[in-house]
PDB file of C-alpha atoms in Angstrom:
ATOM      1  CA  UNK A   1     121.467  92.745  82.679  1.00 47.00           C
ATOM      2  CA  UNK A   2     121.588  96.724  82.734  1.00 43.00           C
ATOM      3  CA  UNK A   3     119.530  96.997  79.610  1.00 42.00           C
ATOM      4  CA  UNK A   4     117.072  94.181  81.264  1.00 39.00           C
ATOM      5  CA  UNK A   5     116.712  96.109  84.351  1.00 41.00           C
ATOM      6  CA  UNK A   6     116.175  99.577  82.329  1.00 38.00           C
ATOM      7  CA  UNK A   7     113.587  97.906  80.140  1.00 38.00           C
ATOM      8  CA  UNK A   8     111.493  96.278  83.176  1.00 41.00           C
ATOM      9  CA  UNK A   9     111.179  99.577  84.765  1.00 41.00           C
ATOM     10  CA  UNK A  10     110.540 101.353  81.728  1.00 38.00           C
ATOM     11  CA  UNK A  11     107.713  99.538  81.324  1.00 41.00           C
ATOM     12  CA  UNK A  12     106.445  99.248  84.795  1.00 41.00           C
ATOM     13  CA  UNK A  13     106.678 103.119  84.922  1.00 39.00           C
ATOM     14  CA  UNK A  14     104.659 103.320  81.797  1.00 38.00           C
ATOM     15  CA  UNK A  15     101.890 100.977  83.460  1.00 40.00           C
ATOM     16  CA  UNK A  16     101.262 102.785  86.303  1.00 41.00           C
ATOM     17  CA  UNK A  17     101.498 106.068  84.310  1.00 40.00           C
ATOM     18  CA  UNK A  18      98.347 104.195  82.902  1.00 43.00           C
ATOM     19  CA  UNK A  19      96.857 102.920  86.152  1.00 61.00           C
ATOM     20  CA  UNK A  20      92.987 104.625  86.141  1.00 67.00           C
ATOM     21  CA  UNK A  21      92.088 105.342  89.606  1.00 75.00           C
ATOM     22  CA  UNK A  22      88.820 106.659  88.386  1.00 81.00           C
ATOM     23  CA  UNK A  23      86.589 103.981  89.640  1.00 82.00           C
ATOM     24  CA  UNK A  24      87.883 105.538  93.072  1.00 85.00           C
ATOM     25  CA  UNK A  25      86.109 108.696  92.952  1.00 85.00           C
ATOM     26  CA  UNK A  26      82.845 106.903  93.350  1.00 85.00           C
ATOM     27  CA  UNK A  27      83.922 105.100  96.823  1.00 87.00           C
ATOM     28  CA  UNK A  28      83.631 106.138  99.838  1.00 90.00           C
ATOM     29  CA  UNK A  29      86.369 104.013 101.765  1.00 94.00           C
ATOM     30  CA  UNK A  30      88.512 101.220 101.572  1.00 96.00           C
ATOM     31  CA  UNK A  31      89.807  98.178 103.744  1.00 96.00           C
ATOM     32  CA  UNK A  32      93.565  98.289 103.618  1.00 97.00           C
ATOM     33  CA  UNK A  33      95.207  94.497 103.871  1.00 98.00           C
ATOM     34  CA  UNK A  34      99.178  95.729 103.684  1.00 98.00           C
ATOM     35  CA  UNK A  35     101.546  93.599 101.980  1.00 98.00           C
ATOM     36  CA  UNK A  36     100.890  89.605 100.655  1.00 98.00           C
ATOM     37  CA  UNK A  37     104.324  88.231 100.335  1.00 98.00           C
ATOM     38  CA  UNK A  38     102.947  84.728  99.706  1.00 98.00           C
ATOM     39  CA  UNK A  39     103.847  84.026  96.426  1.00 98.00           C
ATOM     40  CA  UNK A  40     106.810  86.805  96.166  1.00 98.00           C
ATOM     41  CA  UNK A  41     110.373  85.680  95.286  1.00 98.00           C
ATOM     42  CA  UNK A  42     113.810  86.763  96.290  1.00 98.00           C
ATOM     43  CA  UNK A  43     116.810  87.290  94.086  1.00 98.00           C
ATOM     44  CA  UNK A  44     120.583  87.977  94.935  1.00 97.00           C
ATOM     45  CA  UNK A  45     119.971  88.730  98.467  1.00 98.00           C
ATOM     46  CA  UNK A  46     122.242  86.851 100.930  1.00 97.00           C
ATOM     47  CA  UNK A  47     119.723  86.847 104.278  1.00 98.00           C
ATOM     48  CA  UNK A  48     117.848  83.394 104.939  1.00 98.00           C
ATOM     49  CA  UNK A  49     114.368  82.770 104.550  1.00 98.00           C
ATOM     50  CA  UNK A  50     113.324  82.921 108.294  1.00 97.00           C
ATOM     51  CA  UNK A  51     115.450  86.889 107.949  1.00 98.00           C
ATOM     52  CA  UNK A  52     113.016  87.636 105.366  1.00 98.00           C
ATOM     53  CA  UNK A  53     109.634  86.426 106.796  1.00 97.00           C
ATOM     54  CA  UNK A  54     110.439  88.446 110.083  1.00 98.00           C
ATOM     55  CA  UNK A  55     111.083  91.003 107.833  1.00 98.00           C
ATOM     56  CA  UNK A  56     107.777  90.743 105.816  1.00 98.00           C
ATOM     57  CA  UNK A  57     105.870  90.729 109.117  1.00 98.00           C
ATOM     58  CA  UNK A  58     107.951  93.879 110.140  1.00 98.00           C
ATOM     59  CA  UNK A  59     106.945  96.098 107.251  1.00 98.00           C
ATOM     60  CA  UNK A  60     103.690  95.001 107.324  1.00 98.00           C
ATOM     61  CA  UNK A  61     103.514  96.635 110.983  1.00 98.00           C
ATOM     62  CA  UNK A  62     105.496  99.527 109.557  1.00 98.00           C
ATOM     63  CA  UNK A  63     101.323 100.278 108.481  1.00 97.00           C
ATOM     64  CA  UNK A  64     100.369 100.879 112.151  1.00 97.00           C
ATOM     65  CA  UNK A  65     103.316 101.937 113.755  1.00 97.00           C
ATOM     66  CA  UNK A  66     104.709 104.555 111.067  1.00 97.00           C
ATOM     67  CA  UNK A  67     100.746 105.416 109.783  1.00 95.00           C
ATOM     68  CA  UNK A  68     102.047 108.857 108.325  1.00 95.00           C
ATOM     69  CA  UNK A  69     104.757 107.627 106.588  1.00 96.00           C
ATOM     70  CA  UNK A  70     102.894 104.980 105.057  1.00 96.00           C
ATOM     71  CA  UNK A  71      99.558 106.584 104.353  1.00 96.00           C
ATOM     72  CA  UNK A  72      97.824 105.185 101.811  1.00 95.00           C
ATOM     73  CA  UNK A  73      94.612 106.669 102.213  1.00 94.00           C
ATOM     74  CA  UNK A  74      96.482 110.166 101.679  1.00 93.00           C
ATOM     75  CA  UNK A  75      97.998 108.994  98.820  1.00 91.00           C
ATOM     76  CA  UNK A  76      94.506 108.013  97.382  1.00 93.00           C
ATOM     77  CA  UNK A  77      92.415 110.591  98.486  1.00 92.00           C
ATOM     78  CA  UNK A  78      89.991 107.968  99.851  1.00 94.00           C
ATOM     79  CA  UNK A  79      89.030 107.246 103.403  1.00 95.00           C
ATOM     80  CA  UNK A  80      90.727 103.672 104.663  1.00 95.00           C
ATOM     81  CA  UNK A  81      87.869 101.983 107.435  1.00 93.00           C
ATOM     82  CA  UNK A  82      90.414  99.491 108.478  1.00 92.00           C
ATOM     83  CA  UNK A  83      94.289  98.530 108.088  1.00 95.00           C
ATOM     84  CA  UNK A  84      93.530  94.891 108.635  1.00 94.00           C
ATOM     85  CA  UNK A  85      96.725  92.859 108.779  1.00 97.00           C
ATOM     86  CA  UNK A  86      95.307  89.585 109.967  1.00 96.00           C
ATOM     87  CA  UNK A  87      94.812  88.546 106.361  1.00 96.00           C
ATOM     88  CA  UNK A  88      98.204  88.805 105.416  1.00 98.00           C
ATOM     89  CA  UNK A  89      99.690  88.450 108.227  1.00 97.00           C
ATOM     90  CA  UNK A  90      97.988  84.375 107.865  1.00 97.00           C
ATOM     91  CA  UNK A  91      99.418  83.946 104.316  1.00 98.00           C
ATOM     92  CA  UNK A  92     102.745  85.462 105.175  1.00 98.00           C
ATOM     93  CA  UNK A  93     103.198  83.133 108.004  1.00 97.00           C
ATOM     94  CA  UNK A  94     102.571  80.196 105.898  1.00 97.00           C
ATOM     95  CA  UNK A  95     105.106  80.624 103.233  1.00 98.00           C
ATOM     96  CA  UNK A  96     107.666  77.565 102.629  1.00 97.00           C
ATOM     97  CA  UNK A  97     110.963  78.853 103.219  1.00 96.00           C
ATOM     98  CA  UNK A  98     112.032  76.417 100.612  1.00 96.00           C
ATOM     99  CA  UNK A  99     110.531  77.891  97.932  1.00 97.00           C
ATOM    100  CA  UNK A 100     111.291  81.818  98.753  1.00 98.00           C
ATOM    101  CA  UNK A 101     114.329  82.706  96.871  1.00 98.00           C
ATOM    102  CA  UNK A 102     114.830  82.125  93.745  1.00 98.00           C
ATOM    103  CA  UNK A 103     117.571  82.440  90.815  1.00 98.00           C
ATOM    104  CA  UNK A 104     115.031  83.590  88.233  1.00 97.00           C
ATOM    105  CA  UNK A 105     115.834  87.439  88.014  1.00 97.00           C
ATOM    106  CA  UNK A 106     113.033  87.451  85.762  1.00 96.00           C
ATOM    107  CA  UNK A 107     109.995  86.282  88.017  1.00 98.00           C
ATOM    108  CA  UNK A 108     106.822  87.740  87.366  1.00 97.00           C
ATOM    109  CA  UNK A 109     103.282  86.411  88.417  1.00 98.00           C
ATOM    110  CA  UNK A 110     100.488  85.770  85.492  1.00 97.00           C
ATOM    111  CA  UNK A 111      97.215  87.430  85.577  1.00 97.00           C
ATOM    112  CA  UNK A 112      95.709  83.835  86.663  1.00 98.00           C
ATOM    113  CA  UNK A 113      98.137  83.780  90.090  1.00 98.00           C
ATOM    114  CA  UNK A 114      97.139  87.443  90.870  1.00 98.00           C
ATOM    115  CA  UNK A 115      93.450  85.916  90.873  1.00 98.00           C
ATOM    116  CA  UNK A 116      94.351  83.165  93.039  1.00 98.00           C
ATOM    117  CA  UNK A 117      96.705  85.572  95.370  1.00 98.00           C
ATOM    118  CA  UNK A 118      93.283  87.288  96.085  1.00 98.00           C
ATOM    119  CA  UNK A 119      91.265  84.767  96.283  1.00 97.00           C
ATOM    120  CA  UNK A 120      93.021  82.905  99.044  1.00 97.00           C
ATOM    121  CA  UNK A 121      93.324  86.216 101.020  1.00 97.00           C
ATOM    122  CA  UNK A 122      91.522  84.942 104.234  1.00 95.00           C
ATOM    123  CA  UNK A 123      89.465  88.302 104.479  1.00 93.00           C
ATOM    124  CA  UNK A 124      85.726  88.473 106.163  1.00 86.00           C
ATOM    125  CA  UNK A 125      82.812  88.188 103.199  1.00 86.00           C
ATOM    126  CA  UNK A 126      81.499  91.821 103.805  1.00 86.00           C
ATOM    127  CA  UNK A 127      80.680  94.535 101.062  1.00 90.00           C
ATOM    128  CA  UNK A 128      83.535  96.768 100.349  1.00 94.00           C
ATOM    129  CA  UNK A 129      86.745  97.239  98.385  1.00 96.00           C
ATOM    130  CA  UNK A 130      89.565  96.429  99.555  1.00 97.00           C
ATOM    131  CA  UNK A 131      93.053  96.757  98.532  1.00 98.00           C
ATOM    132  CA  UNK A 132      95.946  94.933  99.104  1.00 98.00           C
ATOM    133  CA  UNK A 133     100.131  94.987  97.473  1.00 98.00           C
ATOM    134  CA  UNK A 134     100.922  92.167  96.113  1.00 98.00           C
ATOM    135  CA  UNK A 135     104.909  91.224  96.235  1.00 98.00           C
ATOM    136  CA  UNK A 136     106.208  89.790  92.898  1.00 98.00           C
ATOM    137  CA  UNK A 137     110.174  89.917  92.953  1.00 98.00           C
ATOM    138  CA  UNK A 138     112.408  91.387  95.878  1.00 98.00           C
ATOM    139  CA  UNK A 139     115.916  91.643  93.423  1.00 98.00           C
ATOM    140  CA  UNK A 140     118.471  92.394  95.728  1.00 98.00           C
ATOM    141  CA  UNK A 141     120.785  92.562  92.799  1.00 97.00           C
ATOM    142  CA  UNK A 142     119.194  95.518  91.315  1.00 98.00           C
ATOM    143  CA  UNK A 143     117.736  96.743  94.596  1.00 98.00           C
ATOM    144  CA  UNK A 144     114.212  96.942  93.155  1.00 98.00           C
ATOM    145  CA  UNK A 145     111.172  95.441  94.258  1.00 98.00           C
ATOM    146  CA  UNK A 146     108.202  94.520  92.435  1.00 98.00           C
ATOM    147  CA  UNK A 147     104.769  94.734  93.077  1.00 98.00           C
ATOM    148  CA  UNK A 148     101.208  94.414  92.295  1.00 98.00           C
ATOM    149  CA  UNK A 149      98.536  97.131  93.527  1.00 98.00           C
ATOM    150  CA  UNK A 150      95.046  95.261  93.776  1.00 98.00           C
ATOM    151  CA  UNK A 151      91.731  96.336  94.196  1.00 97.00           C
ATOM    152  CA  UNK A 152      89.184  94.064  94.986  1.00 97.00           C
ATOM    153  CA  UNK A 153      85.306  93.651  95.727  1.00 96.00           C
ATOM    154  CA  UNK A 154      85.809  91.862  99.729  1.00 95.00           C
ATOM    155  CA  UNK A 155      82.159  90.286  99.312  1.00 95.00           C
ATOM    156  CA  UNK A 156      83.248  88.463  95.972  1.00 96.00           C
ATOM    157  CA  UNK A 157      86.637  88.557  95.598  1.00 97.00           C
ATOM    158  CA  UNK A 158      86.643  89.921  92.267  1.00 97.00           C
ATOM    159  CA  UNK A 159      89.475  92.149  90.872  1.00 97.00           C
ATOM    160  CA  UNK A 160      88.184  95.952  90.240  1.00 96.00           C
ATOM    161  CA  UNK A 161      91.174  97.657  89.774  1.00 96.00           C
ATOM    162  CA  UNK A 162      95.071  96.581  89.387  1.00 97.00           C
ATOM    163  CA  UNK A 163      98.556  97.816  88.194  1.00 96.00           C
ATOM    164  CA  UNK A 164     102.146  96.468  88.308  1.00 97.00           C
ATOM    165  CA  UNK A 165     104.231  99.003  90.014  1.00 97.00           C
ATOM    166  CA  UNK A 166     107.680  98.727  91.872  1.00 98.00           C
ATOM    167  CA  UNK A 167     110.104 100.687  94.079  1.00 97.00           C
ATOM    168  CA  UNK A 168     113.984 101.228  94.369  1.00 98.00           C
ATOM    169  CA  UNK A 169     114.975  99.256  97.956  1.00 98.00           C
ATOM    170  CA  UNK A 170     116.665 101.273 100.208  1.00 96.00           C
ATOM    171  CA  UNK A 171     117.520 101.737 103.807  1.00 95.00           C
ATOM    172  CA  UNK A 172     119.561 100.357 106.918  1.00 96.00           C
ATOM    173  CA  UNK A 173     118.758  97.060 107.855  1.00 97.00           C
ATOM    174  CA  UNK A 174     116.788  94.053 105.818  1.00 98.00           C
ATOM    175  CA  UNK A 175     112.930  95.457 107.083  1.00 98.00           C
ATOM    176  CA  UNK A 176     114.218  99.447 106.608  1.00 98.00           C
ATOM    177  CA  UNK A 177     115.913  98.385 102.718  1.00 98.00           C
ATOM    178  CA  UNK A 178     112.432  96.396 101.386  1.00 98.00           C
ATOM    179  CA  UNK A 179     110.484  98.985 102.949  1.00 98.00           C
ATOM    180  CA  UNK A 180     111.899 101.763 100.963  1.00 98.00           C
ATOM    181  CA  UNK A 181     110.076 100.048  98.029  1.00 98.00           C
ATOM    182  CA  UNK A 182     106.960  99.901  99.396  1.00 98.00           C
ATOM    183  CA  UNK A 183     107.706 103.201 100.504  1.00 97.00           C
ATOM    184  CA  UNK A 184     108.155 104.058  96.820  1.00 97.00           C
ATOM    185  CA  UNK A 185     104.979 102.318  95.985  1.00 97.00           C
ATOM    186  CA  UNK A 186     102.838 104.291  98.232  1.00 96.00           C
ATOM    187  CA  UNK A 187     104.005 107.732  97.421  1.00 94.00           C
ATOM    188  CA  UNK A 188     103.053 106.610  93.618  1.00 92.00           C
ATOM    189  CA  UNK A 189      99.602 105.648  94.426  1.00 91.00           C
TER     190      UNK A 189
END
């Protein structure tokens, strides 16, 4: 399972050592959308469903509330109009609790669910880019979370930019230990 673990992160490191932010360079701003937990999984960990969904909601304020920790326009050198959490905020809400953990340690999402992930973001129709982290696999096991950075045209939904990336967990407290991996995430924009 070591050798597993080693390998995954081997070669998420190597994909977002590939990630090409160029396109940014050319935009002016971004709408921020936080974190989509709707199709994410959970491995290992011994919290219930209902623990993790206030949880989800909880890092997702960790946007507003902690702003310089978790900075993203910094981190991208790009100005963010908006951190609008309605959008995920609506998806998180609706996740089935019966379908949120998992005993797959391997769980990943295909190109074709990142698509429909974004897609069924419920975000206003209005010229932009916006970007959003997509959760793939919280693993309490190996205390790693997975993760998909997405950039997307807001007016048509269609995928500009994206990278699998992921973050050690850490921290006091179920909200606190999944938001040291986004934490992670972030400071590797």
């Amino acid at each position: 399972m070591k050798k597993l673990f080693t390998l995954l992160f081997l070669a998420t490191s190597m994909i977002c050592l590939g990630q090409n932010k160029n396109f940014l360079k050319e935009v002016e701003s971004i709408n921020f959308y936080g974190v989509d937990y709707s199709a994410a999984k959970v491995f290992g960990a011994a919290e219930t469903p209902a623990q993790f969904k206030v949880a989800f909601d909880g890092i997702n304020r960790l946007f507003i509330t902690e702003a310089k920790k978790y900075d993203v326009s910094k981190k991208l050198k790009v100005r963010v109009n908006e951190i609008s959490l309605d959008a995920v905020n609506q998806v998180n809400e609706a996740i089935d609790p019966q379908e949120l953990m998992t005993t797959n340690a391997s769980y990943m999402l295909s190109e074709d669910q990142i698509k429909q992930i974004v897609n069924a973001l419920p975000t206003q129709k209005k010229p932009g880019i916006g970007l959003v982290i997509i959760a793939k696999l919280l693993n309490k096991a190996e205390a790693y979370g997975s993760y998909q950075v997405v950039f997307f045209n807001t007016e048509t939904k269609e995928i500009i930019q994206d990278w699998a990336t992921g973050g050690k967990a850490r921290g006091f407290g179920l909200r606190n230990y999944w938001a040291g991996s986004i934490h992670k995430v972030i400071r590797n924009l």
